[in-house]
Amino acid sequence: MVSAVVVGVETEWRRQAEAARRRPRALALTSAGGRFPLVRDLHDPIAVGVHPAESLEQDGTVDRIPAYVTRDMEPNLHAALRRSGFVLLIGESTAGKTRAAFEAIRLVNPDYHFVSPSTREAVEVLLDGWGAMDRCVVWLDDLERFLGPGGLTTSTLHGLLLPNRKILVLATMRSHEYDRYRDRAEAEASGPGQEAWRQSRAVLRQAQVVSVERRWTRSERERARAVTTDPRLARALAGDERFGVAELLAAGPELAEAWHHAWVPGHHPRGAAVVAAAVDVRRAGYHRPLPVEILQRLHEEYLTRRGGVELRPEPFPEALDWALTPTVPAGANSLLLGDTEYGFLAFDYLIEIVAHEEIPEPVWAAAMELAPPLEAYIIACNAFLSGHFTIAIPALQHAAHAGIGEAEAILWESDAPMRPAEEGLAVARQRLHNLRQEFGIDHEESLIAESMVAFFTMRCGRHFEARRIYEILLNRAAPTLGNSHRSILGWEFGLASSTFGSGAQDEGLALLEAAVRKSAGVLGPDDLAVLDRRRVMVQFLVQAGRNDDALQRLPALEADCSHLPTTHPINAAIRRVANQLREHP
């Protein structure tokens, strides 16, 4: 019996070691034997994403992390960790989210194994052989890097959080990113970006959310004063109370001021432009280190926009050195992180400073070109939502080749199909089969996959079959999602469209009219989905030979879409209809 146990342990050890050899470098944080380390064996917060503070030398050793100060939200955080599941800390950059999460698991989960994927692809790699794991923390710092196809979806989350096992998915996310997925943001995410937004929101809705405030409370400051033997902490406590203590320790305000001042002619304007390019690449959704040659190319537009040669810019190597220089001589954080070998990343504190400024089109293009297909799909959806349509097409094509049916649907709706509809239908059917096996037929993921089957069936010209699929889907989905759910409204429009396409034009137009009216009542008249459905209504009227009716509706539609860019797909389609009516009144 003893020898059997030993053999079993050795077999498991070999299995884990072999799994470790198959893991990408993104999962390289392992202990002896290829296993994931225990939380209690982790001693360096910087290694898991905590921002360093100014270096302090004591007794011959260099300390880059001040003593930890207990935060007021910790009882809620500890309770969530004990329940396991999916825990998400949200707060502004440098609020102390990562440090609080790290210290909490050391206290509550010291005997758990620690798994820290650093790329989107590595999340799915975890599922290979995951069934043997127990008592494990999956660490996802800056969760926005992992959301979406090929990363953390509801399906992947379901696979990680196995029943009857103590598994903890622990993540952090900046408030600005989290706010993008609140319910009030849904109207902004209509159209091509809606599905990617919806999938990410579905993941966030599974989380136990704990908020971390940037500005410290009076009780937190009092606790910090109890350990003021650390001069860094003492200086932060004595600083401007508009800023949080963790924010000052990370030198966030100082970095922001240095970046702003660098634009002054003769200072470091090229360095400021380099930082601006790196920040916008992250804002676009690319959170991997940026190759130096890309950074050198992209920054020129920022420099030109601010004045070009009149700024007396320094040489590029000098600009890069300045951006990489820590804020204090002893070394804390710098505007850019990284090196020429692995690439450069903008310090995340800077992202929120320019959160509402427009991202130049070359930055979108570079981000999508650099990103793997599934990640490029998310960036392409962000580009669509920001008004950059044409440049997103190649990324959507790559994503569609990688199996994302929603990307292919966007291409069809943008009049840029990448392959015959029959092939798209085959992919959609396989995805529906897989999701039904995993979640069942009435899960929201399965229902949306079923709608993609209906969509491609209609694109194949099989309107009677598509109509039947939409009818069955609506009858089953309405009790689950509710009659006013955005997806239900879209599928009602799909039913109307397939009815019209099947030859029942009068019935189809009546259903279209009702669907548009209902959508406008629920979503508002300015919603992109509503405007697009009105555009389809005009097109179908033309197809039915009711040009007079179409001409009556067209001026109001053009006026209501005048706030959209002229290159927006809706306006482009409206122009085609208008030209058709003028040529054949």
XYZ file of C-alpha atoms in Angstrom:
585
model
C 0.000 0.000 0.000
C 2.817 2.396 0.898
C 4.618 1.737 -2.390
C 1.391 2.385 -4.319
C 1.058 5.760 -2.641
C 4.669 6.607 -3.446
C 4.150 5.620 -7.073
C 1.002 7.760 -7.207
C 2.825 10.782 -5.817
C 5.743 10.295 -8.208
C 3.370 9.938 -11.155
C 1.615 13.160 -10.184
C 4.969 14.908 -9.766
C 6.036 13.792 -13.255
C 2.675 14.899 -14.676
C 3.090 18.366 -13.165
C 6.701 18.595 -14.330
C 5.699 17.636 -17.883
C 2.860 20.165 -17.793
C 5.343 22.800 -16.643
C 7.603 22.057 -19.616
C 4.639 22.607 -21.963
C 3.722 25.933 -20.424
C 4.757 29.116 -22.194
C 7.178 31.531 -20.561
C 4.131 33.421 -19.358
C 3.702 30.699 -16.738
C 7.366 30.355 -15.877
C 6.943 31.271 -12.187
C 7.457 27.811 -10.710
C 9.250 26.229 -7.799
C 11.464 23.162 -7.727
C 10.147 20.227 -9.733
C 8.164 22.410 -12.113
C 5.295 22.940 -9.691
C 3.583 26.193 -9.020
C 4.980 27.857 -5.874
C 3.019 28.179 -2.674
C 1.776 31.627 -1.729
C 3.713 31.499 1.536
C 6.950 31.144 -0.467
C 6.396 34.413 -2.356
C 8.360 37.255 -0.788
C 8.731 39.856 -3.538
C 5.583 41.942 -4.196
C 7.242 43.601 -7.202
C 7.435 40.211 -8.948
C 3.630 39.964 -8.951
C 2.991 43.521 -10.158
C 3.250 45.836 -7.144
C 4.721 49.216 -8.064
C 8.070 49.795 -6.341
C 8.756 52.814 -4.179
C 12.003 54.728 -3.767
C 14.852 52.362 -2.895
C 15.997 52.388 0.722
C 19.268 50.800 1.806
C 19.324 49.317 5.318
C 21.986 47.057 6.800
C 23.499 46.398 3.398
C 20.234 45.403 1.716
C 18.100 47.431 -0.688
C 14.409 47.667 0.146
C 12.039 48.844 -2.616
C 8.746 48.128 -0.837
C 7.620 49.989 2.319
C 5.882 48.253 5.192
C 2.278 47.336 4.423
C -0.488 49.352 6.049
C -3.829 47.652 6.677
C -6.655 49.078 4.556
C -10.239 49.604 5.712
C -11.750 47.326 3.066
C -9.774 44.274 4.192
C -12.591 42.548 6.162
C -14.637 42.439 2.946
C -11.629 41.263 0.948
C -10.713 38.504 3.411
C -14.319 37.258 3.532
C -14.393 37.085 -0.278
C -11.099 35.165 -0.386
C -12.398 32.600 2.092
C -15.415 31.981 -0.136
C -13.022 31.337 -3.070
C -14.467 31.759 -6.554
C -13.750 34.937 -8.511
C -12.639 38.027 -6.545
C -11.970 41.368 -8.241
C -10.359 44.443 -6.668
C -11.172 47.668 -8.490
C -9.709 51.135 -7.950
C -7.762 53.876 -9.649
C -4.176 53.339 -10.724
C -1.778 53.275 -7.749
C -4.664 52.947 -5.273
C -2.893 49.924 -3.777
C -5.032 47.142 -5.307
C -2.220 44.751 -6.150
C -0.423 45.185 -2.829
C -3.662 44.682 -0.883
C -4.453 41.523 -2.870
C -0.923 40.149 -2.390
C -0.880 40.730 1.360
C -4.393 39.305 1.720
C -3.631 35.954 0.097
C -0.455 35.642 2.158
C -2.637 35.958 5.231
C -5.734 33.999 4.143
C -4.421 31.532 1.530
C -0.745 30.834 2.386
C -0.970 27.126 1.477
C -2.492 27.724 -1.963
C -0.442 27.307 -5.123
C 0.167 30.551 -7.010
C -0.431 30.668 -10.789
C 0.282 33.946 -12.578
C -0.421 34.011 -16.335
C 1.024 37.093 -17.973
C -0.710 36.837 -21.345
C -4.240 36.211 -22.583
C -3.218 32.938 -24.273
C -1.757 31.544 -21.055
C -5.201 31.560 -19.388
C -6.485 28.887 -21.753
C -3.235 26.941 -21.396
C -4.093 26.564 -17.713
C -7.128 24.463 -18.588
C -4.853 21.726 -19.943
C -4.753 19.225 -17.102
C -6.437 21.685 -14.732
C -8.617 18.953 -13.243
C -5.774 17.838 -10.981
C -5.328 21.266 -9.390
C -6.719 22.168 -5.980
C -6.078 24.943 -3.433
C -4.844 27.327 -6.071
C -4.816 31.111 -6.687
C -5.010 32.238 -10.326
C -3.536 35.754 -10.239
C -4.776 38.170 -12.942
C -3.289 41.594 -12.292
C -4.790 44.227 -14.637
C -7.721 42.043 -15.648
C -8.436 44.010 -18.835
C -5.379 42.285 -20.373
C -7.094 38.912 -20.104
C -10.738 39.569 -20.991
C -12.267 38.357 -24.228
C -11.906 35.473 -26.694
C -8.769 33.442 -26.191
C -8.538 34.686 -22.600
C -10.960 34.877 -19.701
C -14.512 34.237 -20.887
C -17.421 32.815 -18.918
C -16.549 29.435 -20.403
C -12.915 29.666 -19.276
C -13.936 30.937 -15.853
C -16.319 28.008 -15.532
C -13.451 25.652 -16.404
C -11.138 27.196 -13.806
C -13.638 27.285 -10.940
C -14.177 23.566 -10.682
C -16.789 22.365 -8.191
C -15.654 20.765 -4.928
C -12.208 22.366 -5.246
C -10.742 25.381 -3.501
C -9.866 27.546 -6.471
C -9.519 31.321 -6.261
C -9.356 33.577 -9.316
C -8.013 36.853 -7.923
C -7.885 39.893 -10.209
C -7.327 43.648 -10.145
C -8.721 46.246 -12.525
C -8.497 50.008 -12.881
C -11.778 51.818 -12.208
C -11.776 53.428 -15.635
C -11.610 50.023 -17.327
C -14.283 48.565 -15.043
C -16.635 51.462 -15.756
C -16.544 50.592 -19.453
C -18.558 47.470 -18.648
C -21.239 48.955 -16.418
C -24.846 48.775 -17.635
C -24.942 52.464 -18.488
C -22.126 51.911 -20.998
C -24.198 49.447 -23.020
C -25.545 52.087 -25.401
C -21.993 53.131 -26.284
C -21.141 49.505 -27.041
C -23.923 48.876 -29.510
C -23.057 47.883 -33.039
C -19.830 46.037 -33.883
C -18.297 46.315 -30.407
C -21.362 45.097 -28.540
C -20.600 41.376 -28.494
C -17.026 41.764 -27.212
C -18.317 44.191 -24.582
C -21.133 41.828 -23.596
C -18.809 38.845 -23.172
C -16.478 40.805 -20.916
C -19.346 42.192 -18.871
C -20.683 38.646 -18.393
C -17.339 37.693 -16.839
C -17.274 40.732 -14.535
C -20.781 39.961 -13.317
C -19.457 36.695 -11.864
C -17.001 38.514 -9.587
C -17.129 39.375 -5.910
C -16.099 43.025 -6.269
C -14.052 44.825 -3.602
C -13.358 48.552 -4.069
C -10.002 50.073 -3.091
C -10.034 53.849 -2.650
C -7.107 55.897 -3.909
C -7.312 58.507 -1.140
C -6.672 57.036 2.268
C -9.120 57.419 5.133
C -8.242 59.024 8.449
C -8.015 55.609 10.147
C -5.701 54.305 7.407
C -3.431 57.315 7.802
C -3.366 56.838 11.566
C -2.303 53.212 11.125
C 0.380 54.334 8.678
C 1.777 56.809 11.198
C 2.406 53.888 13.547
C 5.129 52.686 11.148
C 6.623 56.062 10.230
C 10.149 54.829 10.879
C 10.083 54.306 7.116
C 11.013 57.755 5.702
C 9.229 57.035 2.411
C 5.948 56.449 4.217
C 6.476 59.503 6.385
C 6.981 61.713 3.305
C 3.869 60.286 1.649
C 1.799 60.977 4.763
C 3.080 64.546 4.845
C 2.280 65.096 1.170
C -0.747 66.640 -0.456
C -3.883 64.850 0.778
C -5.430 65.180 -2.676
C -3.320 62.131 -3.490
C -3.351 58.687 -1.951
C -0.427 57.410 0.086
C 0.190 54.509 -2.305
C -0.044 56.969 -5.196
C 2.688 59.144 -3.705
C 4.873 56.154 -2.849
C 4.714 55.096 -6.507
C 5.602 58.686 -7.528
C 2.514 58.912 -9.748
C 1.909 62.677 -9.424
C 5.606 63.382 -9.901
C 5.663 61.311 -13.093
C 2.608 63.110 -14.452
C 4.194 66.494 -13.768
C 7.470 65.450 -15.402
C 5.601 64.300 -18.521
C 3.656 67.566 -18.736
C 6.772 69.720 -18.261
C 8.770 67.741 -20.830
C 6.797 69.287 -23.714
C 8.447 72.665 -23.058
C 10.776 73.506 -25.990
C 14.320 72.418 -25.320
C 13.418 70.115 -22.419
C 12.376 66.575 -23.454
C 9.638 67.006 -26.079
C 10.635 63.893 -28.003
C 10.650 61.945 -24.752
C 7.168 63.257 -23.996
C 6.029 62.169 -27.464
C 7.498 58.696 -26.960
C 5.590 58.366 -23.695
C 2.381 59.632 -25.334
C 2.627 56.980 -28.050
C 3.241 54.209 -25.505
C 0.287 55.378 -23.387
C -2.095 55.436 -26.354
C -1.078 51.950 -27.456
C -2.186 50.710 -24.037
C -5.388 52.764 -24.238
C -6.137 51.053 -27.545
C -6.006 47.703 -25.742
C -2.474 46.441 -26.411
C -0.867 45.778 -23.029
C 2.257 43.903 -24.102
C 5.741 45.438 -24.293
C 6.135 47.585 -27.400
C 9.115 47.017 -29.749
C 11.448 49.991 -29.850
C 11.184 50.379 -33.635
C 7.376 50.704 -33.386
C 7.702 53.276 -30.631
C 10.224 55.219 -32.684
C 7.832 55.308 -35.635
C 4.638 56.150 -33.741
C 5.953 59.000 -31.623
C 6.683 61.259 -34.615
C 3.012 62.164 -35.094
C 2.719 63.308 -31.471
C 5.828 65.419 -31.828
C 4.603 66.986 -35.068
C 1.205 67.730 -33.577
C 2.825 69.699 -30.727
C 5.132 71.763 -32.919
C 7.794 69.486 -34.390
C 11.200 71.120 -34.870
C 10.048 74.276 -33.087
C 10.114 72.249 -29.855
C 13.865 71.655 -30.360
C 13.483 67.911 -29.730
C 16.358 65.847 -28.418
C 17.720 62.759 -30.253
C 15.667 59.572 -29.903
C 18.200 57.661 -27.730
C 18.289 60.581 -25.300
C 14.484 60.718 -25.287
C 14.287 57.021 -24.479
C 16.844 57.324 -21.669
C 14.875 60.201 -20.146
C 11.593 58.247 -20.248
C 13.286 55.267 -18.570
C 14.930 57.325 -15.812
C 13.342 56.803 -12.370
C 11.764 59.811 -10.721
C 14.267 59.893 -7.855
C 17.950 59.095 -7.816
C 17.436 56.102 -5.531
C 15.050 54.572 -8.049
C 11.273 54.254 -8.004
C 9.097 54.224 -11.119
C 9.688 55.744 -14.541
C 7.402 56.902 -17.332
C 8.379 53.889 -19.436
C 9.195 50.420 -18.153
C 11.268 47.820 -19.979
C 14.287 47.693 -22.284
C 15.190 47.360 -25.949
C 15.321 43.551 -25.779
C 11.843 42.906 -24.369
C 10.102 46.136 -25.347
C 8.560 49.070 -23.492
C 5.386 49.580 -21.517
C 3.878 52.878 -20.364
C 3.450 53.279 -16.607
C -0.258 52.602 -16.021
C -0.773 55.710 -13.858
C -0.456 57.837 -17.008
C -3.310 56.136 -18.873
C -6.086 57.821 -16.925
C -4.548 61.292 -17.379
C -5.414 61.298 -21.094
C -8.350 58.871 -20.897
C -10.675 61.020 -23.033
C -8.279 62.184 -25.750
C -8.518 60.771 -29.271
C -6.124 57.984 -30.234
C -4.499 58.555 -33.665
C -5.304 56.057 -36.391
C -1.678 54.837 -36.829
C -1.696 53.761 -33.175
C -4.843 51.677 -33.688
C -3.291 50.106 -36.776
C -0.021 49.295 -35.005
C -1.800 47.798 -31.977
C -3.922 45.509 -34.142
C -0.940 44.475 -36.247
C 1.146 43.578 -33.195
C -1.581 41.731 -31.279
C -2.403 38.034 -31.695
C -5.692 37.473 -33.598
C -7.998 37.057 -30.596
C -6.561 40.097 -28.831
C -6.638 42.076 -32.075
C -10.382 41.385 -32.260
C -10.937 43.264 -28.996
C -8.774 46.154 -30.229
C -10.664 46.194 -33.538
C -13.980 46.477 -31.687
C -12.543 49.376 -29.670
C -11.411 50.985 -32.916
C -14.916 50.627 -34.376
C -16.417 52.247 -31.308
C -13.926 55.113 -31.673
C -14.840 55.762 -35.307
C -11.926 54.012 -37.038
C -13.653 51.518 -39.297
C -11.565 50.673 -42.333
C -8.356 49.933 -40.461
C -10.163 47.400 -38.243
C -11.074 45.108 -41.165
C -7.756 43.141 -41.351
C -7.822 42.453 -37.605
C -11.422 41.268 -37.820
C -10.464 38.965 -40.692
C -7.648 37.438 -38.638
C -10.021 36.995 -35.701
C -12.620 35.348 -37.924
C -9.965 32.940 -39.230
C -9.209 32.129 -35.581
C -12.838 31.068 -35.067
C -14.595 34.152 -33.682
C -18.017 34.094 -35.325
C -18.898 37.563 -34.055
C -15.917 39.008 -35.948
C -17.176 37.407 -39.128
C -20.665 38.808 -38.532
C -19.184 42.312 -38.222
C -17.396 41.810 -41.543
C -20.650 40.811 -43.230
C -22.451 43.823 -41.784
C -19.585 46.032 -42.993
C -19.871 44.602 -46.541
C -16.452 42.978 -46.200
C -17.134 39.217 -45.916
C -13.986 37.134 -45.717
C -15.375 33.787 -46.880
C -18.604 32.186 -48.151
C -21.519 32.268 -45.745
C -21.729 28.455 -45.781
C -18.289 28.230 -44.176
C -19.276 30.805 -41.558
C -22.418 28.782 -40.847
C -20.381 25.609 -40.288
C -18.181 27.402 -37.752
C -21.227 28.866 -35.986
C -22.898 25.437 -35.748
C -19.788 23.871 -34.222
C -19.505 26.654 -31.643
C -23.182 26.243 -30.756
C -22.683 22.497 -30.296
C -19.696 23.038 -27.995
C -21.446 25.650 -25.840
C -24.604 23.599 -25.487
C -22.560 20.665 -24.274
C -20.821 22.855 -21.701
C -23.640 25.134 -20.527
C -26.915 23.674 -21.796
C -29.283 25.057 -24.417
C -30.772 27.884 -22.329
C -27.545 29.523 -21.128
C -27.025 33.033 -22.502
C -23.789 32.002 -24.231
C -25.636 29.188 -26.022
C -28.528 31.452 -26.980
C -26.173 34.002 -28.554
C -24.323 31.238 -30.406
C -27.697 30.027 -31.711
C -28.423 33.533 -32.996
C -25.175 33.396 -34.957
C -26.394 30.194 -36.614
C -29.605 32.022 -37.564
C -27.587 34.992 -38.865
C -25.376 32.890 -41.151
C -28.323 30.756 -42.253
C -29.989 33.956 -43.423
C -26.763 35.062 -45.131
C -26.763 31.759 -46.997
C -30.122 32.761 -48.479
C -32.046 30.113 -46.517
C -34.586 32.583 -45.165
C -37.351 30.113 -44.272
C -34.908 28.097 -42.146
C -33.463 31.239 -40.538
C -36.968 32.451 -39.710
C -37.751 29.199 -37.950
C -34.510 29.334 -35.955
C -35.260 32.899 -34.837
C -38.823 31.927 -33.827
C -37.631 29.007 -31.707
C -34.812 31.093 -30.233
C -37.113 33.950 -29.221
C -39.682 31.644 -27.644
C -37.005 30.019 -25.506
C -34.867 33.100 -24.757
C -37.513 35.683 -23.825
C -38.367 34.035 -20.447
C -34.652 33.852 -19.616
C -33.461 37.277 -20.774
C -36.645 39.332 -20.684
C -38.565 40.905 -23.576
C -36.582 44.158 -23.402
C -33.100 42.605 -23.407
C -30.868 44.040 -26.129
C -30.273 40.599 -27.606
C -34.006 39.902 -27.778
C -34.516 43.179 -29.653
C -31.807 42.194 -32.133
C -33.265 38.734 -32.688
C -36.726 40.177 -33.257
C -35.182 42.280 -36.000
C -33.496 39.147 -37.352
C -36.866 37.381 -37.437
C -38.375 40.319 -39.322
C -35.475 40.396 -41.803
C -35.665 36.670 -42.508
C -39.436 36.930 -42.912
C -38.974 39.682 -45.510
C -36.251 37.660 -47.252
C -38.477 34.578 -47.427
C -40.825 36.446 -49.755
C -43.437 37.579 -47.251
C -42.498 41.195 -47.814
C -45.596 42.867 -46.369
C -45.445 40.740 -43.218
C -41.702 41.307 -42.981
C -42.046 45.086 -43.299
C -44.737 45.112 -40.606
C -42.476 43.107 -38.287
C -39.561 45.418 -39.122
C -41.634 48.486 -38.294
C -42.663 46.976 -34.960
C -39.084 45.904 -34.167
C -37.698 49.384 -34.904
C -40.401 51.033 -32.802
C -39.760 48.703 -29.858
C -35.983 49.112 -30.102
C -36.303 52.904 -30.129
C -38.596 52.792 -27.095
C -36.231 50.595 -25.075
C -32.796 51.788 -26.239
C -33.571 55.377 -27.214
C -33.814 56.930 -30.691
C -30.083 57.749 -30.883
C -28.847 54.232 -30.172
C -26.630 52.935 -32.983
C -28.608 49.708 -33.246
C -31.832 51.698 -33.689
C -30.298 53.921 -36.379
C -28.944 50.896 -38.212
C -32.339 49.144 -38.107
C -33.980 52.245 -39.512
C -31.402 52.181 -42.302
C -32.248 48.524 -43.063
C -35.936 49.441 -43.072
C -35.325 52.026 -45.804
C -33.288 49.508 -47.820
C -36.041 46.901 -47.594
C -38.647 49.450 -48.677
C -36.566 50.074 -51.796
C -36.292 46.329 -52.427
C -40.084 46.056 -52.109
C -40.531 48.797 -54.694
C -41.931 51.288 -52.202
C -39.555 54.087 -53.157
C -41.915 56.884 -52.167
C -42.097 55.565 -48.611
C -38.299 55.196 -48.559
C -37.807 58.755 -49.795
C -40.072 60.076 -47.057
C -38.013 58.363 -44.335
C -34.574 59.113 -45.740
C -34.154 62.830 -44.791
C -34.989 62.221 -41.111
C -32.614 59.236 -41.028
C -29.799 61.264 -42.606
C -30.345 64.080 -40.100
C -30.384 61.706 -37.121
C -27.107 60.114 -38.298
C -25.359 63.420 -39.034
C -23.462 63.248 -35.710
C -21.717 60.063 -36.855
C -18.493 60.256 -38.885
C -19.083 60.282 -42.618
C -17.042 57.066 -42.805
C -19.286 55.268 -40.302
C -20.756 52.086 -41.880
C -24.308 53.327 -41.225
C -23.704 56.595 -43.089
C -21.909 54.756 -45.892
C -24.930 52.454 -46.310
C -27.347 55.407 -46.216
C -25.398 57.114 -49.009
C -25.664 53.965 -51.147
C -29.434 53.861 -50.657
C -29.756 57.598 -51.386
C -27.742 57.237 -54.603
C -29.866 54.275 -55.637
C -33.069 56.260 -55.092
C -31.730 59.224 -57.066
C -30.705 57.005 -59.976
C -33.996 55.042 -59.979
C -36.661 57.231 -58.335
